Protein backbone atom coordinates (compact mmCIF):
# COMPACT_ATOMS: atom_id res chain seq x y z
CA UNK A 1 0.00 0.00 0.00
CA UNK A 2 2.79 2.41 0.91
CA UNK A 3 4.61 1.68 -2.34
CA UNK A 4 1.48 2.53 -4.35
CA UNK A 5 0.99 5.82 -2.48
CA UNK A 6 4.65 6.71 -2.96
CA UNK A 7 4.49 5.94 -6.70
CA UNK A 8 1.45 8.17 -7.20
CA UNK A 9 3.03 11.08 -5.35
CA UNK A 10 6.28 10.70 -7.29
CA UNK A 11 4.27 10.90 -10.52
CA UNK A 12 2.94 14.25 -9.27
CA UNK A 13 6.45 15.56 -8.65
CA UNK A 14 6.36 15.21 -4.87
CA UNK A 15 9.38 14.20 -2.82
CA UNK A 16 9.17 10.83 -1.08
CA UNK A 17 11.59 9.03 1.23
CA UNK A 18 10.88 5.38 1.97
CA UNK A 19 13.05 3.67 4.57
CA UNK A 20 12.83 1.07 7.28
CA UNK A 21 12.90 2.38 10.83
CA UNK A 22 16.20 0.63 11.69
CA UNK A 23 18.04 2.03 8.66
CA UNK A 24 16.47 5.49 8.96
CA UNK A 25 17.34 5.97 12.64
CA UNK A 26 20.82 4.47 12.30
CA UNK A 27 21.53 6.71 9.29
CA UNK A 28 20.36 9.82 11.15
CA UNK A 29 22.57 9.03 14.14
CA UNK A 30 25.57 8.23 11.93
CA UNK A 31 25.01 11.48 10.03
CA UNK A 32 24.77 13.53 13.22
CA UNK A 33 27.85 11.84 14.68
CA UNK A 34 29.74 12.44 11.40
CA UNK A 35 30.29 8.71 10.96
CA UNK A 36 28.65 8.41 7.57
CA UNK A 37 30.64 10.63 5.22
CA UNK A 38 28.81 9.50 2.06
CA UNK A 39 25.58 11.28 3.05
CA UNK A 40 25.23 14.78 1.66
CA UNK A 41 24.61 17.82 3.85
CA UNK A 42 20.90 17.88 3.01
CA UNK A 43 20.27 14.33 4.23
CA UNK A 44 18.68 15.27 7.55
CA UNK A 45 16.78 18.23 6.13
CA UNK A 46 15.39 15.94 3.43
CA UNK A 47 13.94 13.64 6.07
CA UNK A 48 12.26 16.56 7.80
CA UNK A 49 11.14 18.36 4.63
CA UNK A 50 10.14 15.68 2.09
CA UNK A 51 6.50 15.73 1.10
CA UNK A 52 6.02 12.14 2.27
CA UNK A 53 8.19 10.14 4.65
CA UNK A 54 7.40 6.44 4.86
CA UNK A 55 8.83 4.74 7.93
CA UNK A 56 8.52 1.00 7.38
CA UNK A 57 8.71 -1.71 10.04
CA UNK A 58 8.63 0.54 13.10
CA UNK A 59 9.36 -1.68 16.06
CA UNK A 60 12.07 -3.78 14.42
CA UNK A 61 14.88 -1.40 15.37
CA UNK A 62 16.99 -1.79 18.51
CA UNK A 63 16.17 1.17 20.69
CA UNK A 64 18.37 3.46 22.70
CA UNK A 65 17.95 7.02 23.96
CA UNK A 66 19.49 8.56 20.83
CA UNK A 67 17.13 6.69 18.50
CA UNK A 68 14.12 7.60 20.63
CA UNK A 69 15.19 11.23 20.59
CA UNK A 70 15.67 11.26 16.82
CA UNK A 71 12.36 9.50 16.18
CA UNK A 72 10.59 12.05 18.37
CA UNK A 73 12.28 14.96 16.59
CA UNK A 74 11.39 13.62 13.15
CA UNK A 75 7.75 12.95 14.03
CA UNK A 76 7.27 16.16 15.97
CA UNK A 77 8.87 18.36 13.32
CA UNK A 78 6.70 16.86 10.61
CA UNK A 79 3.48 16.91 12.67
CA UNK A 80 3.82 20.50 13.83
CA UNK A 81 5.11 21.76 10.47
CA UNK A 82 8.21 23.11 12.20
CA UNK A 83 9.84 22.81 8.77
CA UNK A 84 7.43 25.52 7.50
CA UNK A 85 5.70 23.23 5.02
CA UNK A 86 2.97 20.64 5.09
CA UNK A 87 4.47 17.18 5.23
CA UNK A 88 2.89 13.76 5.64
CA UNK A 89 4.23 10.60 7.22
CA UNK A 90 3.18 6.98 6.89
CA UNK A 91 4.32 4.54 9.54
CA UNK A 92 3.92 0.80 9.01
CA UNK A 93 4.34 -1.53 11.95
CA UNK A 94 3.22 -4.87 13.31
CA UNK A 95 2.84 -3.25 16.73
CA UNK A 96 -0.56 -2.29 18.08
CA UNK A 97 -1.05 1.05 19.82
CA UNK A 98 -0.53 -0.52 23.27
CA UNK A 99 2.81 -1.95 22.12
CA UNK A 100 3.83 1.46 20.77
CA UNK A 101 3.20 3.04 24.18
CA UNK A 102 5.04 0.15 25.86
CA UNK A 103 8.10 0.20 23.56
CA UNK A 104 8.42 3.95 23.00
CA UNK A 105 8.26 6.83 25.41
CA UNK A 106 4.84 8.37 26.03
CA UNK A 107 5.48 11.49 23.97
CA UNK A 108 6.10 9.35 20.85
CA UNK A 109 3.10 7.13 21.53
CA UNK A 110 0.82 10.09 22.17
CA UNK A 111 1.83 11.74 18.90
CA UNK A 112 1.21 8.57 16.93
CA UNK A 113 -2.14 7.97 18.68
CA UNK A 114 -3.18 11.62 18.49
CA UNK A 115 -2.04 12.74 15.05
CA UNK A 116 -2.19 9.63 12.86
CA UNK A 117 -5.11 7.73 11.43
CA UNK A 118 -4.62 4.10 12.38
CA UNK A 119 -5.59 1.39 9.92
CA UNK A 120 -5.37 -2.33 10.57
CA UNK A 121 -4.69 -4.67 7.67
CA UNK A 122 -5.55 -8.33 7.95
CA UNK A 123 -4.83 -11.27 5.73
CA UNK A 124 -2.04 -13.43 4.50
CA UNK A 125 1.43 -12.00 4.08
CA UNK A 126 1.89 -11.67 0.30
CA UNK A 127 5.61 -12.38 0.66
CA UNK A 128 4.76 -15.96 1.66
CA UNK A 129 2.69 -16.46 -1.50
CA UNK A 130 5.56 -16.00 -3.95
JSON list of C-alpha atoms in Angstrom, two decimals:
[
{"chain": "A", "resi": 1, "resn": "UNK", "atom": "CA", "xyz": [0.00, 0.00, 0.00]},
{"chain": "A", "resi": 2, "resn": "UNK", "atom": "CA", "xyz": [2.79, 2.41, 0.91]},
{"chain": "A", "resi": 3, "resn": "UNK", "atom": "CA", "xyz": [4.61, 1.68, -2.34]},
{"chain": "A", "resi": 4, "resn": "UNK", "atom": "CA", "xyz": [1.48, 2.53, -4.35]},
{"chain": "A", "resi": 5, "resn": "UNK", "atom": "CA", "xyz": [0.99, 5.82, -2.48]},
{"chain": "A", "resi": 6, "resn": "UNK", "atom": "CA", "xyz": [4.65, 6.71, -2.96]},
{"chain": "A", "resi": 7, "resn": "UNK", "atom": "CA", "xyz": [4.49, 5.94, -6.70]},
{"chain": "A", "resi": 8, "resn": "UNK", "atom": "CA", "xyz": [1.45, 8.17, -7.20]},
{"chain": "A", "resi": 9, "resn": "UNK", "atom": "CA", "xyz": [3.03, 11.08, -5.35]},
{"chain": "A", "resi": 10, "resn": "UNK", "atom": "CA", "xyz": [6.28, 10.70, -7.29]},
{"chain": "A", "resi": 11, "resn": "UNK", "atom": "CA", "xyz": [4.27, 10.90, -10.52]},
{"chain": "A", "resi": 12, "resn": "UNK", "atom": "CA", "xyz": [2.94, 14.25, -9.27]},
{"chain": "A", "resi": 13, "resn": "UNK", "atom": "CA", "xyz": [6.45, 15.56, -8.65]},
{"chain": "A", "resi": 14, "resn": "UNK", "atom": "CA", "xyz": [6.36, 15.21, -4.87]},
{"chain": "A", "resi": 15, "resn": "UNK", "atom": "CA", "xyz": [9.38, 14.20, -2.82]},
{"chain": "A", "resi": 16, "resn": "UNK", "atom": "CA", "xyz": [9.17, 10.83, -1.08]},
{"chain": "A", "resi": 17, "resn": "UNK", "atom": "CA", "xyz": [11.59, 9.03, 1.23]},
{"chain": "A", "resi": 18, "resn": "UNK", "atom": "CA", "xyz": [10.88, 5.38, 1.97]},
{"chain": "A", "resi": 19, "resn": "UNK", "atom": "CA", "xyz": [13.05, 3.67, 4.57]},
{"chain": "A", "resi": 20, "resn": "UNK", "atom": "CA", "xyz": [12.83, 1.07, 7.28]},
{"chain": "A", "resi": 21, "resn": "UNK", "atom": "CA", "xyz": [12.90, 2.38, 10.83]},
{"chain": "A", "resi": 22, "resn": "UNK", "atom": "CA", "xyz": [16.20, 0.63, 11.69]},
{"chain": "A", "resi": 23, "resn": "UNK", "atom": "CA", "xyz": [18.04, 2.03, 8.66]},
{"chain": "A", "resi": 24, "resn": "UNK", "atom": "CA", "xyz": [16.47, 5.49, 8.96]},
{"chain": "A", "resi": 25, "resn": "UNK", "atom": "CA", "xyz": [17.34, 5.97, 12.64]},
{"chain": "A", "resi": 26, "resn": "UNK", "atom": "CA", "xyz": [20.82, 4.47, 12.30]},
{"chain": "A", "resi": 27, "resn": "UNK", "atom": "CA", "xyz": [21.53, 6.71, 9.29]},
{"chain": "A", "resi": 28, "resn": "UNK", "atom": "CA", "xyz": [20.36, 9.82, 11.15]},
{"chain": "A", "resi": 29, "resn": "UNK", "atom": "CA", "xyz": [22.57, 9.03, 14.14]},
{"chain": "A", "resi": 30, "resn": "UNK", "atom": "CA", "xyz": [25.57, 8.23, 11.93]},
{"chain": "A", "resi": 31, "resn": "UNK", "atom": "CA", "xyz": [25.01, 11.48, 10.03]},
{"chain": "A", "resi": 32, "resn": "UNK", "atom": "CA", "xyz": [24.77, 13.53, 13.22]},
{"chain": "A", "resi": 33, "resn": "UNK", "atom": "CA", "xyz": [27.85, 11.84, 14.68]},
{"chain": "A", "resi": 34, "resn": "UNK", "atom": "CA", "xyz": [29.74, 12.44, 11.40]},
{"chain": "A", "resi": 35, "resn": "UNK", "atom": "CA", "xyz": [30.29, 8.71, 10.96]},
{"chain": "A", "resi": 36, "resn": "UNK", "atom": "CA", "xyz": [28.65, 8.41, 7.57]},
{"chain": "A", "resi": 37, "resn": "UNK", "atom": "CA", "xyz": [30.64, 10.63, 5.22]},
{"chain": "A", "resi": 38, "resn": "UNK", "atom": "CA", "xyz": [28.81, 9.50, 2.06]},
{"chain": "A", "resi": 39, "resn": "UNK", "atom": "CA", "xyz": [25.58, 11.28, 3.05]},
{"chain": "A", "resi": 40, "resn": "UNK", "atom": "CA", "xyz": [25.23, 14.78, 1.66]},
{"chain": "A", "resi": 41, "resn": "UNK", "atom": "CA", "xyz": [24.61, 17.82, 3.85]},
{"chain": "A", "resi": 42, "resn": "UNK", "atom": "CA", "xyz": [20.90, 17.88, 3.01]},
{"chain": "A", "resi": 43, "resn": "UNK", "atom": "CA", "xyz": [20.27, 14.33, 4.23]},
{"chain": "A", "resi": 44, "resn": "UNK", "atom": "CA", "xyz": [18.68, 15.27, 7.55]},
{"chain": "A", "resi": 45, "resn": "UNK", "atom": "CA", "xyz": [16.78, 18.23, 6.13]},
{"chain": "A", "resi": 46, "resn": "UNK", "atom": "CA", "xyz": [15.39, 15.94, 3.43]},
{"chain": "A", "resi": 47, "resn": "UNK", "atom": "CA", "xyz": [13.94, 13.64, 6.07]},
{"chain": "A", "resi": 48, "resn": "UNK", "atom": "CA", "xyz": [12.26, 16.56, 7.80]},
{"chain": "A", "resi": 49, "resn": "UNK", "atom": "CA", "xyz": [11.14, 18.36, 4.63]},
{"chain": "A", "resi": 50, "resn": "UNK", "atom": "CA", "xyz": [10.14, 15.68, 2.09]},
{"chain": "A", "resi": 51, "resn": "UNK", "atom": "CA", "xyz": [6.50, 15.73, 1.10]},
{"chain": "A", "resi": 52, "resn": "UNK", "atom": "CA", "xyz": [6.02, 12.14, 2.27]},
{"chain": "A", "resi": 53, "resn": "UNK", "atom": "CA", "xyz": [8.19, 10.14, 4.65]},
{"chain": "A", "resi": 54, "resn": "UNK", "atom": "CA", "xyz": [7.40, 6.44, 4.86]},
{"chain": "A", "resi": 55, "resn": "UNK", "atom": "CA", "xyz": [8.83, 4.74, 7.93]},
{"chain": "A", "resi": 56, "resn": "UNK", "atom": "CA", "xyz": [8.52, 1.00, 7.38]},
{"chain": "A", "resi": 57, "resn": "UNK", "atom": "CA", "xyz": [8.71, -1.71, 10.04]},
{"chain": "A", "resi": 58, "resn": "UNK", "atom": "CA", "xyz": [8.63, 0.54, 13.10]},
{"chain": "A", "resi": 59, "resn": "UNK", "atom": "CA", "xyz": [9.36, -1.68, 16.06]},
{"chain": "A", "resi": 60, "resn": "UNK", "atom": "CA", "xyz": [12.07, -3.78, 14.42]},
{"chain": "A", "resi": 61, "resn": "UNK", "atom": "CA", "xyz": [14.88, -1.40, 15.37]},
{"chain": "A", "resi": 62, "resn": "UNK", "atom": "CA", "xyz": [16.99, -1.79, 18.51]},
{"chain": "A", "resi": 63, "resn": "UNK", "atom": "CA", "xyz": [16.17, 1.17, 20.69]},
{"chain": "A", "resi": 64, "resn": "UNK", "atom": "CA", "xyz": [18.37, 3.46, 22.70]},
{"chain": "A", "resi": 65, "resn": "UNK", "atom": "CA", "xyz": [17.95, 7.02, 23.96]},
{"chain": "A", "resi": 66, "resn": "UNK", "atom": "CA", "xyz": [19.49, 8.56, 20.83]},
{"chain": "A", "resi": 67, "resn": "UNK", "atom": "CA", "xyz": [17.13, 6.69, 18.50]},
{"chain": "A", "resi": 68, "resn": "UNK", "atom": "CA", "xyz": [14.12, 7.60, 20.63]},
{"chain": "A", "resi": 69, "resn": "UNK", "atom": "CA", "xyz": [15.19, 11.23, 20.59]},
{"chain": "A", "resi": 70, "resn": "UNK", "atom": "CA", "xyz": [15.67, 11.26, 16.82]},
{"chain": "A", "resi": 71, "resn": "UNK", "atom": "CA", "xyz": [12.36, 9.50, 16.18]},
{"chain": "A", "resi": 72, "resn": "UNK", "atom": "CA", "xyz": [10.59, 12.05, 18.37]},
{"chain": "A", "resi": 73, "resn": "UNK", "atom": "CA", "xyz": [12.28, 14.96, 16.59]},
{"chain": "A", "resi": 74, "resn": "UNK", "atom": "CA", "xyz": [11.39, 13.62, 13.15]},
{"chain": "A", "resi": 75, "resn": "UNK", "atom": "CA", "xyz": [7.75, 12.95, 14.03]},
{"chain": "A", "resi": 76, "resn": "UNK", "atom": "CA", "xyz": [7.27, 16.16, 15.97]},
{"chain": "A", "resi": 77, "resn": "UNK", "atom": "CA", "xyz": [8.87, 18.36, 13.32]},
{"chain": "A", "resi": 78, "resn": "UNK", "atom": "CA", "xyz": [6.70, 16.86, 10.61]},
{"chain": "A", "resi": 79, "resn": "UNK", "atom": "CA", "xyz": [3.48, 16.91, 12.67]},
{"chain": "A", "resi": 80, "resn": "UNK", "atom": "CA", "xyz": [3.82, 20.50, 13.83]},
{"chain": "A", "resi": 81, "resn": "UNK", "atom": "CA", "xyz": [5.11, 21.76, 10.47]},
{"chain": "A", "resi": 82, "resn": "UNK", "atom": "CA", "xyz": [8.21, 23.11, 12.20]},
{"chain": "A", "resi": 83, "resn": "UNK", "atom": "CA", "xyz": [9.84, 22.81, 8.77]},
{"chain": "A", "resi": 84, "resn": "UNK", "atom": "CA", "xyz": [7.43, 25.52, 7.50]},
{"chain": "A", "resi": 85, "resn": "UNK", "atom": "CA", "xyz": [5.70, 23.23, 5.02]},
{"chain": "A", "resi": 86, "resn": "UNK", "atom": "CA", "xyz": [2.97, 20.64, 5.09]},
{"chain": "A", "resi": 87, "resn": "UNK", "atom": "CA", "xyz": [4.47, 17.18, 5.23]},
{"chain": "A", "resi": 88, "resn": "UNK", "atom": "CA", "xyz": [2.89, 13.76, 5.64]},
{"chain": "A", "resi": 89, "resn": "UNK", "atom": "CA", "xyz": [4.23, 10.60, 7.22]},
{"chain": "A", "resi": 90, "resn": "UNK", "atom": "CA", "xyz": [3.18, 6.98, 6.89]},
{"chain": "A", "resi": 91, "resn": "UNK", "atom": "CA", "xyz": [4.32, 4.54, 9.54]},
{"chain": "A", "resi": 92, "resn": "UNK", "atom": "CA", "xyz": [3.92, 0.80, 9.01]},
{"chain": "A", "resi": 93, "resn": "UNK", "atom": "CA", "xyz": [4.34, -1.53, 11.95]},
{"chain": "A", "resi": 94, "resn": "UNK", "atom": "CA", "xyz": [3.22, -4.87, 13.31]},
{"chain": "A", "resi": 95, "resn": "UNK", "atom": "CA", "xyz": [2.84, -3.25, 16.73]},
{"chain": "A", "resi": 96, "resn": "UNK", "atom": "CA", "xyz": [-0.56, -2.29, 18.08]},
{"chain": "A", "resi": 97, "resn": "UNK", "atom": "CA", "xyz": [-1.05, 1.05, 19.82]},
{"chain": "A", "resi": 98, "resn": "UNK", "atom": "CA", "xyz": [-0.53, -0.52, 23.27]},
{"chain": "A", "resi": 99, "resn": "UNK", "atom": "CA", "xyz": [2.81, -1.95, 22.12]},
{"chain": "A", "resi": 100, "resn": "UNK", "atom": "CA", "xyz": [3.83, 1.46, 20.77]},
{"chain": "A", "resi": 101, "resn": "UNK", "atom": "CA", "xyz": [3.20, 3.04, 24.18]},
{"chain": "A", "resi": 102, "resn": "UNK", "atom": "CA", "xyz": [5.04, 0.15, 25.86]},
{"chain": "A", "resi": 103, "resn": "UNK", "atom": "CA", "xyz": [8.10, 0.20, 23.56]},
{"chain": "A", "resi": 104, "resn": "UNK", "atom": "CA", "xyz": [8.42, 3.95, 23.00]},
{"chain": "A", "resi": 105, "resn": "UNK", "atom": "CA", "xyz": [8.26, 6.83, 25.41]},
{"chain": "A", "resi": 106, "resn": "UNK", "atom": "CA", "xyz": [4.84, 8.37, 26.03]},
{"chain": "A", "resi": 107, "resn": "UNK", "atom": "CA", "xyz": [5.48, 11.49, 23.97]},
{"chain": "A", "resi": 108, "resn": "UNK", "atom": "CA", "xyz": [6.10, 9.35, 20.85]},
{"chain": "A", "resi": 109, "resn": "UNK", "atom": "CA", "xyz": [3.10, 7.13, 21.53]},
{"chain": "A", "resi": 110, "resn": "UNK", "atom": "CA", "xyz": [0.82, 10.09, 22.17]},
{"chain": "A", "resi": 111, "resn": "UNK", "atom": "CA", "xyz": [1.83, 11.74, 18.90]},
{"chain": "A", "resi": 112, "resn": "UNK", "atom": "CA", "xyz": [1.21, 8.57, 16.93]},
{"chain": "A", "resi": 113, "resn": "UNK", "atom": "CA", "xyz": [-2.14, 7.97, 18.68]},
{"chain": "A", "resi": 114, "resn": "UNK", "atom": "CA", "xyz": [-3.18, 11.62, 18.49]},
{"chain": "A", "resi": 115, "resn": "UNK", "atom": "CA", "xyz": [-2.04, 12.74, 15.05]},
{"chain": "A", "resi": 116, "resn": "UNK", "atom": "CA", "xyz": [-2.19, 9.63, 12.86]},
{"chain": "A", "resi": 117, "resn": "UNK", "atom": "CA", "xyz": [-5.11, 7.73, 11.43]},
{"chain": "A", "resi": 118, "resn": "UNK", "atom": "CA", "xyz": [-4.62, 4.10, 12.38]},
{"chain": "A", "resi": 119, "resn": "UNK", "atom": "CA", "xyz": [-5.59, 1.39, 9.92]},
{"chain": "A", "resi": 120, "resn": "UNK", "atom": "CA", "xyz": [-5.37, -2.33, 10.57]},
{"chain": "A", "resi": 121, "resn": "UNK", "atom": "CA", "xyz": [-4.69, -4.67, 7.67]},
{"chain": "A", "resi": 122, "resn": "UNK", "atom": "CA", "xyz": [-5.55, -8.33, 7.95]},
{"chain": "A", "resi": 123, "resn": "UNK", "atom": "CA", "xyz": [-4.83, -11.27, 5.73]},
{"chain": "A", "resi": 124, "resn": "UNK", "atom": "CA", "xyz": [-2.04, -13.43, 4.50]},
{"chain": "A", "resi": 125, "resn": "UNK", "atom": "CA", "xyz": [1.43, -12.00, 4.08]},
{"chain": "A", "resi": 126, "resn": "UNK", "atom": "CA", "xyz": [1.89, -11.67, 0.30]},
{"chain": "A", "resi": 127, "resn": "UNK", "atom": "CA", "xyz": [5.61, -12.38, 0.66]},
{"chain": "A", "resi": 128, "resn": "UNK", "atom": "CA", "xyz": [4.76, -15.96, 1.66]},
{"chain": "A", "resi": 129, "resn": "UNK", "atom": "CA", "xyz": [2.69, -16.46, -1.50]},
{"chain": "A", "resi": 130, "resn": "UNK", "atom": "CA", "xyz": [5.56, -16.00, -3.95]}
]
